[in-house]
PDB file of C-alpha atoms in Angstrom:
ATOM      1  CA  MET L   1      53.270 138.012 212.070  1.00  0.00           C
ATOM      2  CA  ALA L   2      54.357 136.823 215.474  1.00  0.00           C
ATOM      3  CA  SER L   3      55.341 139.241 218.012  1.00  0.00           C
ATOM      4  CA  THR L   4      59.068 139.021 219.094  1.00  0.00           C
ATOM      5  CA  GLU L   5      58.639 140.550 222.583  1.00  0.00           C
ATOM      6  CA  ILE L   6      58.742 137.921 225.429  1.00  0.00           C
ATOM      7  CA  THR L   7      56.762 138.953 228.272  1.00  0.00           C
ATOM      8  CA  ARG L   8      56.741 135.624 230.116  1.00  0.00           C
ATOM      9  CA  TYR L   9      58.082 132.126 229.944  1.00  0.00           C
ATOM     10  CA  LEU L  10      56.254 128.694 230.140  1.00  0.00           C
ATOM     11  CA  THR L  11      58.185 125.939 231.292  1.00  0.00           C
ATOM     12  CA  VAL L  12      57.623 122.523 229.915  1.00  0.00           C
ATOM     13  CA  SER L  13      59.724 119.685 230.137  1.00  0.00           C
ATOM     14  CA  GLU L  14      62.496 121.932 231.848  1.00  0.00           C
ATOM     15  CA  THR L  15      62.498 124.117 228.716  1.00  0.00           C
ATOM     16  CA  GLU L  16      61.647 127.711 228.833  1.00  0.00           C
ATOM     17  CA  VAL L  17      59.074 128.696 226.019  1.00  0.00           C
ATOM     18  CA  GLY L  18      58.773 132.285 225.508  1.00  0.00           C
ATOM     19  CA  LEU L  19      55.347 133.833 225.058  1.00  0.00           C
ATOM     20  CA  ASP L  20      54.413 137.258 223.740  1.00  0.00           C
ATOM     21  CA  PRO L  21      52.031 139.816 225.646  1.00  0.00           C
ATOM     22  CA  GLU L  22      48.920 137.818 224.381  1.00  0.00           C
ATOM     23  CA  GLY L  23      50.358 134.200 225.273  1.00  0.00           C
ATOM     24  CA  TYR L  24      51.425 133.431 221.820  1.00  0.00           C
ATOM     25  CA  LEU L  25      54.867 131.535 221.155  1.00  0.00           C
ATOM     26  CA  VAL L  26      57.539 134.007 220.191  1.00  0.00           C
ATOM     27  CA  ASP L  27      59.511 131.203 218.570  1.00  0.00           C
ATOM     28  CA  LEU L  28      56.947 128.871 216.541  1.00  0.00           C
ATOM     29  CA  ASP L  29      59.586 126.209 216.362  1.00  0.00           C
ATOM     30  CA  GLN L  30      59.270 125.704 220.287  1.00  0.00           C
ATOM     31  CA  TRP L  31      55.845 124.134 219.860  1.00  0.00           C
ATOM     32  CA  SER L  32      55.254 120.754 220.714  1.00  0.00           C
ATOM     33  CA  PRO L  33      52.244 118.491 221.917  1.00  0.00           C
ATOM     34  CA  ALA L  34      53.470 119.180 225.406  1.00  0.00           C
ATOM     35  CA  VAL L  35      53.480 122.911 225.034  1.00  0.00           C
ATOM     36  CA  ALA L  36      49.764 122.820 223.627  1.00  0.00           C
ATOM     37  CA  GLU L  37      48.918 120.708 226.796  1.00  0.00           C
ATOM     38  CA  ALA L  38      50.694 123.276 229.147  1.00  0.00           C
ATOM     39  CA  LEU L  39      48.895 126.088 227.165  1.00  0.00           C
ATOM     40  CA  ALA L  40      45.525 124.526 227.397  1.00  0.00           C
ATOM     41  CA  GLU L  41      46.111 123.833 231.294  1.00  0.00           C
ATOM     42  CA  GLU L  42      46.451 127.442 231.582  1.00  0.00           C
ATOM     43  CA  GLU L  43      43.129 128.106 230.042  1.00  0.00           C
ATOM     44  CA  GLY L  44      41.259 125.345 231.637  1.00  0.00           C
ATOM     45  CA  ILE L  45      40.904 123.261 228.609  1.00  0.00           C
ATOM     46  CA  GLU L  46      41.586 119.457 228.563  1.00  0.00           C
ATOM     47  CA  LEU L  47      42.651 118.328 225.246  1.00  0.00           C
ATOM     48  CA  GLY L  48      40.774 115.592 223.693  1.00  0.00           C
ATOM     49  CA  ALA L  49      40.706 113.890 220.350  1.00  0.00           C
ATOM     50  CA  GLU L  50      38.397 116.532 218.817  1.00  0.00           C
ATOM     51  CA  HIS L  51      40.680 119.235 219.875  1.00  0.00           C
ATOM     52  CA  TRP L  52      43.764 117.592 218.388  1.00  0.00           C
ATOM     53  CA  GLU L  53      41.810 117.229 215.158  1.00  0.00           C
ATOM     54  CA  VAL L  54      41.335 120.874 214.909  1.00  0.00           C
ATOM     55  CA  LEU L  55      44.991 121.781 215.809  1.00  0.00           C
ATOM     56  CA  GLU L  56      46.309 119.470 213.285  1.00  0.00           C
ATOM     57  CA  VAL L  57      44.048 121.079 210.659  1.00  0.00           C
ATOM     58  CA  LEU L  58      45.209 124.592 211.945  1.00  0.00           C
ATOM     59  CA  ARG L  59      48.939 123.420 211.698  1.00  0.00           C
ATOM     60  CA  ALA L  60      48.378 121.930 208.030  1.00  0.00           C
ATOM     61  CA  PHE L  61      46.703 125.414 207.131  1.00  0.00           C
ATOM     62  CA  TYR L  62      49.581 127.316 208.350  1.00  0.00           C
ATOM     63  CA  VAL L  63      52.044 125.220 206.464  1.00  0.00           C
ATOM     64  CA  LYS L  64      50.161 125.630 203.223  1.00  0.00           C
ATOM     65  CA  TYR L  65      49.079 129.319 203.538  1.00  0.00           C
ATOM     66  CA  GLU L  66      51.905 130.735 205.979  1.00  0.00           C
ATOM     67  CA  MET L  67      49.149 132.327 208.354  1.00  0.00           C
ATOM     68  CA  ALA L  68      46.673 131.359 211.025  1.00  0.00           C
ATOM     69  CA  PRO L  69      43.072 131.328 209.662  1.00  0.00           C
ATOM     70  CA  ALA L  70      40.540 133.810 211.045  1.00  0.00           C
ATOM     71  CA  MET L  71      37.029 132.356 212.115  1.00  0.00           C
ATOM     72  CA  ARG L  72      35.590 131.923 208.614  1.00  0.00           C
ATOM     73  CA  PRO L  73      38.403 130.150 206.840  1.00  0.00           C
ATOM     74  CA  LEU L  74      39.059 128.062 209.941  1.00  0.00           C
ATOM     75  CA  VAL L  75      35.373 126.859 209.856  1.00  0.00           C
ATOM     76  CA  LYS L  76      35.755 126.029 205.953  1.00  0.00           C
ATOM     77  CA  ALA L  77      39.163 124.191 206.627  1.00  0.00           C
ATOM     78  CA  VAL L  78      37.767 122.063 209.533  1.00  0.00           C
ATOM     79  CA  GLY L  79      34.750 121.273 207.275  1.00  0.00           C
ATOM     80  CA  ARG L  80      36.936 120.348 204.417  1.00  0.00           C
ATOM     81  CA  GLU L  81      39.092 118.083 206.427  1.00  0.00           C
ATOM     82  CA  LEU L  82      36.735 116.647 209.089  1.00  0.00           C
ATOM     83  CA  GLY L  83      33.280 116.795 207.586  1.00  0.00           C
ATOM     84  CA  PRO L  84      30.380 119.193 207.794  1.00  0.00           C
ATOM     85  CA  ASP L  85      29.428 118.268 211.467  1.00  0.00           C
ATOM     86  CA  LYS L  86      32.644 119.423 212.582  1.00  0.00           C
ATOM     87  CA  GLY L  87      33.070 122.217 210.243  1.00  0.00           C
ATOM     88  CA  ARG L  88      30.542 124.568 212.167  1.00  0.00           C
ATOM     89  CA  SER L  89      31.243 127.474 214.297  1.00  0.00           C
ATOM     90  CA  MET L  90      29.174 125.929 217.105  1.00  0.00           C
ATOM     91  CA  HIS L  91      31.314 122.967 217.273  1.00  0.00           C
ATOM     92  CA  LEU L  92      34.619 125.050 217.465  1.00  0.00           C
ATOM     93  CA  MET L  93      32.939 127.335 220.081  1.00  0.00           C
ATOM     94  CA  ARG L  94      32.287 124.400 222.161  1.00  0.00           C
ATOM     95  CA  LEU L  95      35.964 123.117 221.962  1.00  0.00           C
ATOM     96  CA  PHE L  96      37.549 126.365 222.200  1.00  0.00           C
ATOM     97  CA  PRO L  97      35.119 128.928 223.879  1.00  0.00           C
ATOM     98  CA  ASP L  98      35.057 132.566 223.282  1.00  0.00           C
ATOM     99  CA  SER L  99      37.343 132.981 220.288  1.00  0.00           C
ATOM    100  CA  PRO L 100      37.813 129.519 218.715  1.00  0.00           C
ATOM    101  CA  ALA L 101      40.308 131.036 216.145  1.00  0.00           C
ATOM    102  CA  LYS L 102      42.298 132.915 218.507  1.00  0.00           C
ATOM    103  CA  ARG L 103      42.377 130.126 221.167  1.00  0.00           C
ATOM    104  CA  ALA L 104      43.094 127.291 218.682  1.00  0.00           C
ATOM    105  CA  ALA L 105      46.017 129.106 217.154  1.00  0.00           C
ATOM    106  CA  ARG L 106      47.629 129.835 220.300  1.00  0.00           C
ATOM    107  CA  LEU L 107      47.297 126.157 221.426  1.00  0.00           C
ATOM    108  CA  ALA L 108      48.531 124.959 217.946  1.00  0.00           C
ATOM    109  CA  GLY L 109      51.742 127.179 218.394  1.00  0.00           C
ATOM    110  CA  LEU L 110      50.508 129.510 215.585  1.00  0.00           C
ATOM    111  CA  PRO L 111      50.669 133.573 215.479  1.00  0.00           C
ATOM    112  CA  LYS L 112      47.365 135.383 216.195  1.00  0.00           C
ATOM    113  CA  PRO L 113      45.114 135.270 213.131  1.00  0.00           C
ATOM    114  CA  SER L 114      45.601 138.714 211.549  1.00  0.00           C
ATOM    115  CA  ASN L 115      41.773 139.442 211.295  1.00  0.00           C
ATOM    116  CA  CYS L 116      41.261 138.823 214.992  1.00  0.00           C
ATOM    117  CA  LEU L 117      41.052 141.676 217.623  1.00  0.00           C
TER     118      LEU L 117
END
């Protein structure tokens, strides 16, 4: 479940987007591609086509299951949607270093995956 505590704001196109203590959106309806770009910029990630593919898979997963996937379900979902070459943890680590499930969920405007510390 997403936190309701706003600890800072991200300004995107003159709109204040509330973020929780870990940088996830407080109001998931405020997500947009521009918000994803701003969040990615904060993390030093330049979103390319492969990033957007994964973000779209994540957002579809959330619509279907009402939760952000942890790493294993994320790898499986990406593999199912984008093929076995992209459905590998190494591919996701290259795109979203350190913690792909957490980082990608944050950029996709989703709550933190429940099985991630």
